[in-house]
PDB file of C-alpha atoms in Angstrom:
ATOM      1  CA  MET A   1    -115.220  -6.113 -41.722  1.00 45.00           C
ATOM      2  CA  ASN A   2    -112.737  -4.762 -39.213  1.00 49.00           C
ATOM      3  CA  THR A   3    -112.223  -1.137 -40.263  1.00 52.00           C
ATOM      4  CA  SER A   4    -110.208  -0.030 -37.252  1.00 57.00           C
ATOM      5  CA  LYS A   5    -106.507  -0.608 -36.763  1.00 58.00           C
ATOM      6  CA  HIS A   6    -107.176  -0.739 -33.048  1.00 63.00           C
ATOM      7  CA  LEU A   7    -109.541  -3.723 -32.993  1.00 69.00           C
ATOM      8  CA  SER A   8    -107.841  -7.016 -32.148  1.00 74.00           C
ATOM      9  CA  PRO A   9    -107.551  -9.568 -34.969  1.00 76.00           C
ATOM     10  CA  TYR A  10    -107.741 -12.286 -32.295  1.00 77.00           C
ATOM     11  CA  SER A  11    -110.890 -13.886 -30.913  1.00 83.00           C
ATOM     12  CA  LEU A  12    -111.619 -13.658 -27.202  1.00 86.00           C
ATOM     13  CA  LYS A  13    -110.701 -17.351 -26.819  1.00 87.00           C
ATOM     14  CA  GLU A  14    -107.375 -16.842 -28.588  1.00 88.00           C
ATOM     15  CA  ARG A  15    -106.556 -13.787 -26.470  1.00 88.00           C
ATOM     16  CA  PHE A  16    -107.333 -15.783 -23.335  1.00 92.00           C
ATOM     17  CA  LEU A  17    -105.106 -18.675 -24.510  1.00 92.00           C
ATOM     18  CA  ARG A  18    -102.303 -16.258 -25.385  1.00 92.00           C
ATOM     19  CA  VAL A  19    -102.384 -14.754 -21.882  1.00 93.00           C
ATOM     20  CA  LEU A  20    -102.354 -18.197 -20.236  1.00 96.00           C
ATOM     21  CA  TRP A  21     -99.616 -19.477 -22.539  1.00 96.00           C
ATOM     22  CA  GLY A  22     -97.571 -16.300 -22.050  1.00 94.00           C
ATOM     23  CA  ALA A  23     -97.645 -16.774 -18.274  1.00 95.00           C
ATOM     24  CA  CYS A  24     -96.733 -20.448 -18.602  1.00 95.00           C
ATOM     25  CA  GLN A  25     -93.993 -19.849 -21.170  1.00 96.00           C
ATOM     26  CA  SER A  26     -92.317 -17.092 -19.167  1.00 95.00           C
ATOM     27  CA  THR A  27     -92.282 -19.170 -15.972  1.00 96.00           C
ATOM     28  CA  LEU A  28     -92.566 -22.969 -16.100  1.00 95.00           C
ATOM     29  CA  PHE A  29     -91.323 -23.388 -19.682  1.00 96.00           C
ATOM     30  CA  ARG A  30     -88.523 -20.825 -19.572  1.00 96.00           C
ATOM     31  CA  TRP A  31     -87.209 -21.734 -16.133  1.00 96.00           C
ATOM     32  CA  SER A  32     -87.364 -25.508 -16.549  1.00 95.00           C
ATOM     33  CA  PRO A  33     -83.804 -26.906 -16.476  1.00 95.00           C
ATOM     34  CA  ARG A  34     -82.348 -27.562 -19.906  1.00 92.00           C
ATOM     35  CA  PRO A  35     -82.458 -31.399 -19.751  1.00 93.00           C
ATOM     36  CA  LEU A  36     -86.197 -31.441 -18.932  1.00 96.00           C
ATOM     37  CA  TRP A  37     -87.370 -31.712 -22.562  1.00 95.00           C
ATOM     38  CA  GLY A  38     -90.259 -33.917 -21.512  1.00 96.00           C
ATOM     39  CA  VAL A  39     -91.658 -31.270 -19.168  1.00 97.00           C
ATOM     40  CA  ARG A  40     -91.666 -28.650 -21.926  1.00 98.00           C
ATOM     41  CA  ASN A  41     -93.262 -31.092 -24.375  1.00 98.00           C
ATOM     42  CA  TRP A  42     -95.907 -31.926 -21.771  1.00 98.00           C
ATOM     43  CA  LEU A  43     -96.661 -28.203 -21.259  1.00 97.00           C
ATOM     44  CA  LEU A  44     -96.948 -27.635 -25.010  1.00 98.00           C
ATOM     45  CA  LYS A  45     -99.322 -30.585 -25.335  1.00 98.00           C
ATOM     46  CA  ARG A  46    -101.507 -29.129 -22.574  1.00 97.00           C
ATOM     47  CA  PHE A  47    -101.882 -26.061 -24.829  1.00 97.00           C
ATOM     48  CA  GLY A  48    -102.845 -28.151 -27.863  1.00 97.00           C
ATOM     49  CA  ALA A  49     -99.499 -28.776 -29.591  1.00 98.00           C
ATOM     50  CA  ASP A  50     -99.048 -32.086 -31.407  1.00 98.00           C
ATOM     51  CA  ILE A  51     -95.569 -33.202 -30.302  1.00 98.00           C
ATOM     52  CA  GLY A  52     -93.922 -36.450 -31.452  1.00 98.00           C
ATOM     53  CA  GLN A  53     -91.512 -38.740 -29.628  1.00 98.00           C
ATOM     54  CA  HIS A  54     -87.971 -37.688 -28.681  1.00 98.00           C
ATOM     55  CA  VAL A  55     -88.543 -34.002 -29.431  1.00 98.00           C
ATOM     56  CA  TYR A  56     -85.985 -31.647 -27.886  1.00 98.00           C
ATOM     57  CA  ILE A  57     -87.112 -28.070 -27.376  1.00 98.00           C
ATOM     58  CA  ASP A  58     -84.731 -25.701 -25.623  1.00 98.00           C
ATOM     59  CA  ASN A  59     -86.158 -23.725 -22.712  1.00 97.00           C
ATOM     60  CA  LYS A  60     -85.329 -20.431 -24.459  1.00 97.00           C
ATOM     61  CA  VAL A  61     -87.437 -21.179 -27.544  1.00 98.00           C
ATOM     62  CA  ARG A  62     -90.283 -18.668 -27.976  1.00 97.00           C
ATOM     63  CA  ILE A  63     -93.503 -20.167 -29.296  1.00 98.00           C
ATOM     64  CA  PHE A  64     -96.433 -17.906 -30.137  1.00 97.00           C
ATOM     65  CA  ALA A  65     -99.346 -20.369 -30.399  1.00 97.00           C
ATOM     66  CA  PRO A  66     -98.776 -23.976 -29.307  1.00 98.00           C
ATOM     67  CA  TRP A  67    -102.301 -24.895 -30.444  1.00 97.00           C
ATOM     68  CA  LYS A  68    -101.161 -24.308 -34.044  1.00 97.00           C
ATOM     69  CA  LEU A  69     -97.940 -26.333 -33.765  1.00 98.00           C
ATOM     70  CA  LYS A  70     -97.192 -29.873 -34.943  1.00 98.00           C
ATOM     71  CA  ILE A  71     -93.719 -31.407 -34.512  1.00 98.00           C
ATOM     72  CA  GLY A  72     -92.673 -34.878 -35.700  1.00 98.00           C
ATOM     73  CA  ASP A  73     -90.423 -37.403 -33.978  1.00 98.00           C
ATOM     74  CA  HIS A  74     -86.701 -36.850 -33.335  1.00 98.00           C
ATOM     75  CA  THR A  75     -86.814 -33.108 -33.958  1.00 98.00           C
ATOM     76  CA  ALA A  76     -84.960 -30.334 -32.127  1.00 98.00           C
ATOM     77  CA  LEU A  77     -85.613 -26.611 -31.671  1.00 98.00           C
ATOM     78  CA  GLY A  78     -82.450 -24.804 -30.564  1.00 98.00           C
ATOM     79  CA  ASP A  79     -81.645 -22.073 -28.082  1.00 97.00           C
ATOM     80  CA  GLY A  80     -83.547 -18.864 -28.767  1.00 97.00           C
ATOM     81  CA  ALA A  81     -85.467 -20.082 -31.824  1.00 98.00           C
ATOM     82  CA  ILE A  82     -88.563 -17.965 -32.511  1.00 98.00           C
ATOM     83  CA  ILE A  83     -91.680 -19.836 -33.583  1.00 98.00           C
ATOM     84  CA  TYR A  84     -94.075 -17.055 -34.586  1.00 97.00           C
ATOM     85  CA  ASN A  85     -96.835 -19.341 -35.790  1.00 96.00           C
ATOM     86  CA  LEU A  86     -99.841 -17.151 -36.495  1.00 95.00           C
ATOM     87  CA  GLY A  87    -100.914 -19.783 -39.007  1.00 95.00           C
ATOM     88  CA  SER A  88    -100.318 -23.502 -38.699  1.00 97.00           C
ATOM     89  CA  LEU A  89     -96.704 -24.612 -38.366  1.00 98.00           C
ATOM     90  CA  GLU A  90     -95.833 -28.181 -39.203  1.00 98.00           C
ATOM     91  CA  ILE A  91     -92.316 -29.454 -38.549  1.00 98.00           C
ATOM     92  CA  GLY A  92     -91.533 -32.979 -39.727  1.00 98.00           C
ATOM     93  CA  GLU A  93     -89.371 -35.753 -38.355  1.00 98.00           C
ATOM     94  CA  HIS A  94     -85.601 -35.538 -37.885  1.00 98.00           C
ATOM     95  CA  VAL A  95     -85.624 -31.762 -38.336  1.00 98.00           C
ATOM     96  CA  THR A  96     -83.210 -29.351 -36.691  1.00 98.00           C
ATOM     97  CA  VAL A  97     -84.143 -25.716 -36.155  1.00 98.00           C
ATOM     98  CA  SER A  98     -80.896 -24.178 -34.921  1.00 98.00           C
ATOM     99  CA  GLN A  99     -80.293 -21.414 -32.413  1.00 98.00           C
ATOM    100  CA  ARG A 100     -82.066 -18.106 -32.984  1.00 98.00           C
ATOM    101  CA  ALA A 101     -83.716 -19.234 -36.231  1.00 98.00           C
ATOM    102  CA  HIS A 102     -86.993 -17.388 -36.852  1.00 98.00           C
ATOM    103  CA  LEU A 103     -90.019 -19.119 -38.377  1.00 98.00           C
ATOM    104  CA  CYS A 104     -92.474 -16.300 -39.103  1.00 98.00           C
ATOM    105  CA  GLY A 105     -96.014 -17.260 -40.123  1.00 97.00           C
ATOM    106  CA  GLY A 106     -97.485 -13.787 -40.117  1.00 95.00           C
ATOM    107  CA  THR A 107     -97.363 -10.536 -41.988  1.00 94.00           C
ATOM    108  CA  HIS A 108     -99.651  -7.634 -42.820  1.00 93.00           C
ATOM    109  CA  ASP A 109    -101.558  -6.762 -45.965  1.00 91.00           C
ATOM    110  CA  TYR A 110     -99.652  -3.673 -47.113  1.00 92.00           C
ATOM    111  CA  ARG A 111    -102.448  -2.946 -49.617  1.00 94.00           C
ATOM    112  CA  SER A 112    -104.930  -2.451 -46.795  1.00 90.00           C
ATOM    113  CA  ARG A 113    -105.166   0.863 -45.015  1.00 89.00           C
ATOM    114  CA  GLN A 114    -105.711  -1.106 -41.800  1.00 87.00           C
ATOM    115  CA  MET A 115    -102.615  -3.250 -42.475  1.00 90.00           C
ATOM    116  CA  SER A 116    -104.760  -6.328 -41.851  1.00 89.00           C
ATOM    117  CA  LEU A 117    -103.043  -9.279 -40.241  1.00 91.00           C
ATOM    118  CA  ILE A 118    -102.312 -12.231 -42.537  1.00 92.00           C
ATOM    119  CA  ARG A 119    -101.837 -15.613 -40.867  1.00 95.00           C
ATOM    120  CA  SER A 120     -99.951 -18.007 -43.102  1.00 97.00           C
ATOM    121  CA  PRO A 121     -98.794 -21.588 -42.679  1.00 98.00           C
ATOM    122  CA  ILE A 122     -95.194 -22.791 -42.697  1.00 98.00           C
ATOM    123  CA  ARG A 123     -94.179 -26.366 -43.371  1.00 98.00           C
ATOM    124  CA  ILE A 124     -90.762 -27.858 -42.669  1.00 98.00           C
ATOM    125  CA  GLU A 125     -90.607 -31.395 -44.054  1.00 98.00           C
ATOM    126  CA  ASP A 126     -88.587 -34.376 -42.776  1.00 98.00           C
ATOM    127  CA  ASP A 127     -84.779 -34.302 -42.525  1.00 97.00           C
ATOM    128  CA  ALA A 128     -84.520 -30.534 -43.067  1.00 98.00           C
ATOM    129  CA  TRP A 129     -82.123 -28.248 -41.245  1.00 98.00           C
ATOM    130  CA  ILE A 130     -82.804 -24.574 -40.592  1.00 98.00           C
ATOM    131  CA  CYS A 131     -79.384 -23.241 -39.604  1.00 98.00           C
ATOM    132  CA  ALA A 132     -78.526 -20.582 -37.017  1.00 98.00           C
ATOM    133  CA  GLU A 133     -80.317 -17.232 -37.278  1.00 98.00           C
ATOM    134  CA  ALA A 134     -82.067 -18.112 -40.543  1.00 98.00           C
ATOM    135  CA  PHE A 135     -85.441 -16.498 -41.295  1.00 98.00           C
ATOM    136  CA  VAL A 136     -88.267 -18.489 -42.896  1.00 98.00           C
ATOM    137  CA  GLY A 137     -91.180 -16.313 -43.962  1.00 97.00           C
ATOM    138  CA  PRO A 138     -94.927 -16.871 -44.253  1.00 97.00           C
ATOM    139  CA  ASN A 139     -96.442 -19.462 -46.580  1.00 97.00           C
ATOM    140  CA  VAL A 140     -93.128 -21.247 -47.183  1.00 98.00           C
ATOM    141  CA  THR A 141     -92.439 -24.969 -47.419  1.00 98.00           C
ATOM    142  CA  ILE A 142     -88.954 -26.315 -46.798  1.00 98.00           C
ATOM    143  CA  HIS A 143     -89.081 -29.685 -48.561  1.00 98.00           C
ATOM    144  CA  ASN A 144     -87.540 -33.021 -47.495  1.00 97.00           C
ATOM    145  CA  GLY A 145     -83.842 -32.939 -46.713  1.00 97.00           C
ATOM    146  CA  ALA A 146     -83.318 -29.258 -47.574  1.00 98.00           C
ATOM    147  CA  ILE A 147     -80.844 -27.079 -45.700  1.00 98.00           C
ATOM    148  CA  VAL A 148     -81.305 -23.355 -45.118  1.00 98.00           C
ATOM    149  CA  GLY A 149     -77.874 -21.835 -44.424  1.00 98.00           C
ATOM    150  CA  ALA A 150     -77.042 -19.656 -41.439  1.00 98.00           C
ATOM    151  CA  ARG A 151     -78.573 -16.167 -41.521  1.00 98.00           C
ATOM    152  CA  SER A 152     -80.406 -16.875 -44.761  1.00 98.00           C
ATOM    153  CA  VAL A 153     -83.742 -15.268 -45.588  1.00 98.00           C
ATOM    154  CA  VAL A 154     -86.246 -17.637 -47.188  1.00 98.00           C
ATOM    155  CA  VAL A 155     -89.412 -16.188 -48.706  1.00 97.00           C
ATOM    156  CA  ARG A 156     -90.087 -18.919 -51.299  1.00 97.00           C
ATOM    157  CA  ASP A 157     -90.350 -22.704 -51.086  1.00 98.00           C
ATOM    158  CA  VAL A 158     -87.063 -24.625 -50.941  1.00 98.00           C
ATOM    159  CA  GLU A 159     -86.835 -27.746 -53.107  1.00 98.00           C
ATOM    160  CA  ALA A 160     -86.101 -31.166 -51.626  1.00 97.00           C
ATOM    161  CA  ARG A 161     -82.459 -32.046 -50.913  1.00 97.00           C
ATOM    162  CA  THR A 162     -81.104 -28.631 -51.832  1.00 98.00           C
ATOM    163  CA  ILE A 163     -78.931 -26.236 -49.894  1.00 98.00           C
ATOM    164  CA  VAL A 164     -79.838 -22.548 -50.014  1.00 98.00           C
ATOM    165  CA  CYS A 165     -78.016 -19.605 -48.525  1.00 98.00           C
ATOM    166  CA  GLY A 166     -78.045 -15.806 -48.517  1.00 97.00           C
ATOM    167  CA  ASN A 167     -80.477 -12.911 -48.508  1.00 96.00           C
ATOM    168  CA  PRO A 168     -82.620 -13.677 -50.369  1.00 97.00           C
ATOM    169  CA  ALA A 169     -81.766 -17.385 -50.145  1.00 97.00           C
ATOM    170  CA  ARG A 170     -80.384 -18.819 -53.391  1.00 97.00           C
ATOM    171  CA  PHE A 171     -79.638 -22.354 -54.509  1.00 97.00           C
ATOM    172  CA  ILE A 172     -76.067 -23.379 -53.639  1.00 97.00           C
ATOM    173  CA  LYS A 173     -76.001 -27.085 -54.442  1.00 96.00           C
ATOM    174  CA  ARG A 174     -77.812 -30.396 -54.093  1.00 95.00           C
ATOM    175  CA  ARG A 175     -77.585 -32.178 -50.770  1.00 94.00           C
ATOM    176  CA  VAL A 176     -76.155 -35.645 -51.232  1.00 88.00           C
ATOM    177  CA  LEU A 177     -76.574 -37.941 -48.251  1.00 78.00           C
ATOM    178  CA  ILE A 178     -73.933 -40.513 -47.416  1.00 80.00           C
ATOM    179  CA  GLY A 179     -74.934 -43.848 -48.899  1.00 75.00           C
ATOM    180  CA  GLN A 180     -77.672 -42.313 -51.047  1.00 70.00           C
ATOM    181  CA  PRO A 181     -77.749 -41.942 -54.840  1.00 69.00           C
ATOM    182  CA  GLU A 182     -76.994 -38.417 -56.047  1.00 66.00           C
ATOM    183  CA  ASN A 183     -80.362 -38.061 -57.830  1.00 61.00           C
ATOM    184  CA  PRO A 184     -83.476 -38.775 -55.720  1.00 54.00           C
TER     185      PRO A 184
END
């Protein structure tokens, strides 16, 4: 058991990968021209990310651990989004993560004197939209077709085809898609 606050919670391999990825992200990834989505996807795949087809990731997105990232087809991560994926992060198909949204898959065990690191998964299912500057916390699932409003704070799962907003995020209404029945 790690009894010191000063010992790293990361393995030697993970520390090595973080250093390599940090150098790559701050140079090649960050300075790649905006339309070069394919280059950024290629770089992420080299670091173990599972990236689908037609995925658009802005060059100012910050990704902590590409090797724990899975993104489905036709998905976009906007300018300045923070992907702090200490645990696995799965983003489905046709998802939009808007500018400066923060997906945070880590926290600390406040009950522990050492404030032990907790790595938790996040799952964003198909057709969801995480609006500008929203925060999605650890161990949260945003279900199919849900919308998280701008600057909302989500710390619990969001039901399918619902719109939530606020801090903490609260149910606003059902999301009805054009041409779809009102009840799923």
